[in-house]
Coordinates of C-alpha atoms and ligand atoms in Angstrom, one line a residue:
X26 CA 0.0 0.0 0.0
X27 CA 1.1 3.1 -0.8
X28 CA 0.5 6.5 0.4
X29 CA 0.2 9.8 -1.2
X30 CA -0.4 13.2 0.9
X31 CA -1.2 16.6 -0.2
X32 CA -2.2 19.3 1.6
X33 CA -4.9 17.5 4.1
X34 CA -5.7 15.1 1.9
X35 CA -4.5 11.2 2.2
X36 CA -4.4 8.8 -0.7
X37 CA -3.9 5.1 -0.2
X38 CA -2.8 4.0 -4.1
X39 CA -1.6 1.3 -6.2
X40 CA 2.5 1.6 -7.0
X41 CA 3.0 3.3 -10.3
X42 CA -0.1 5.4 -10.7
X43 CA 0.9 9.0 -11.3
X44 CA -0.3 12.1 -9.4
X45 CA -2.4 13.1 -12.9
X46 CA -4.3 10.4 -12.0
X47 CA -5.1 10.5 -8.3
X48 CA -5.8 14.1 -8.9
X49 CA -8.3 13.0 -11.8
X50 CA -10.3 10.7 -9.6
X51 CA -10.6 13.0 -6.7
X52 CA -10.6 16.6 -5.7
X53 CA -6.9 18.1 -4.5
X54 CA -5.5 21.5 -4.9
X55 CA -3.4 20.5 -7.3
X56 CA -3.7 22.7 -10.8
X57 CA -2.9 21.5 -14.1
X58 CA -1.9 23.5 -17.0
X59 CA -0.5 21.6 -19.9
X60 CA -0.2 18.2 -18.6
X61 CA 2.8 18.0 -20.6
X62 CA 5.9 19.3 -18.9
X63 CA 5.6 22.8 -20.7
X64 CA 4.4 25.1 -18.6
X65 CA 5.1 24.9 -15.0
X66 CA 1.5 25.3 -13.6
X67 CA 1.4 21.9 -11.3
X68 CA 4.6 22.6 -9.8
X69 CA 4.7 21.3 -6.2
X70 CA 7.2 20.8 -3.4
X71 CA 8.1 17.1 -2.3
X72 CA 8.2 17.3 1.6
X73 CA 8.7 13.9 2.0
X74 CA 9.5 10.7 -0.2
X75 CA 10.9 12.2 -2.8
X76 CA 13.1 9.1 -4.0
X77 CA 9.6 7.4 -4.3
X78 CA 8.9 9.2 -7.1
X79 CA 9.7 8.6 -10.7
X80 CA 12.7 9.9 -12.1
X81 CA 12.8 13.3 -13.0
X82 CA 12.5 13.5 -17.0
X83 CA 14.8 16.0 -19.5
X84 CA 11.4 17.9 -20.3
X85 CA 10.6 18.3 -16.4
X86 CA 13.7 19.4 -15.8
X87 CA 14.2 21.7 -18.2
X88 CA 10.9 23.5 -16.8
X89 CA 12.1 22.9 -13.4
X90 CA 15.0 25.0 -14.3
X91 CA 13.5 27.9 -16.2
X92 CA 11.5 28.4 -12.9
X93 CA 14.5 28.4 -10.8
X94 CA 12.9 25.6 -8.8
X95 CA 14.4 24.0 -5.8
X96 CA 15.2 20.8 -5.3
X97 CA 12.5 19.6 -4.1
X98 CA 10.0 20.9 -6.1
X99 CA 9.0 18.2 -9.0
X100 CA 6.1 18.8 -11.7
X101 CA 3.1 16.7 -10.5
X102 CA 2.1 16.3 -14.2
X103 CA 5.2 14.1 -15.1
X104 CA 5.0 12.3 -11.3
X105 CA 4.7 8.4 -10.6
X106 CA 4.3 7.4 -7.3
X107 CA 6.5 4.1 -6.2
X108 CA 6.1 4.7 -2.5
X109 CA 5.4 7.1 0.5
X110 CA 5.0 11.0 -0.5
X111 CA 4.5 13.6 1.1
X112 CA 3.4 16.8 -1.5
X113 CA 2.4 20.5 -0.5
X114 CA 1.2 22.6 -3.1
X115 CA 1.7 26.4 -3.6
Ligands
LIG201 S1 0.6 20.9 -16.1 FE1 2.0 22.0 -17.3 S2 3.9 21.4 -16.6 FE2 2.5 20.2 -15.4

């Protein structure tokens, strides 16, 4: 079982769906733009778990660096989740 946080909000999901779809089945404050890695709206801070996501893409990072991001912020649009995360948005 794996777990998925954001904001107040607990997920209990299978290993390998991505945040697009948890966010798709139920209401999180998570907003989407592109869906595609292009335009930086769904970006989000890891708070916890962070190596239980999927690896970070050459699109995603390339976004990720146009916005100066830290480290720990990922684009939920291009995440899988493989374990525990912890995610805060905004
Ligand atoms: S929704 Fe556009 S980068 Fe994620």
């Amino acid at each position: 079982m794996l777990t998925f946080k954001v904001a107040e909000l607990e997920f209990f999901v299978e290993h390998g769906t991505t945040i697009q779809q948890i966010c798709a089945q139920y209401d999180t404050p998570i907003i989407f733009g592109c869906r595609a890695a292009k335009c930086g709206a769904c970006i989000v801070r890891i708070l916890d778990g962070g190596k239980n996501l999927g690896s970070i893409g050459t699109c995603e990072q390339a976004v990720l660096d146009i916005l100066a991001a830290e480290p720990d912020h990922r684009l939920a649009c291009q995440c899988t989740v493989l374990g525990d995360v912890t995610v805060e948005v905004g």
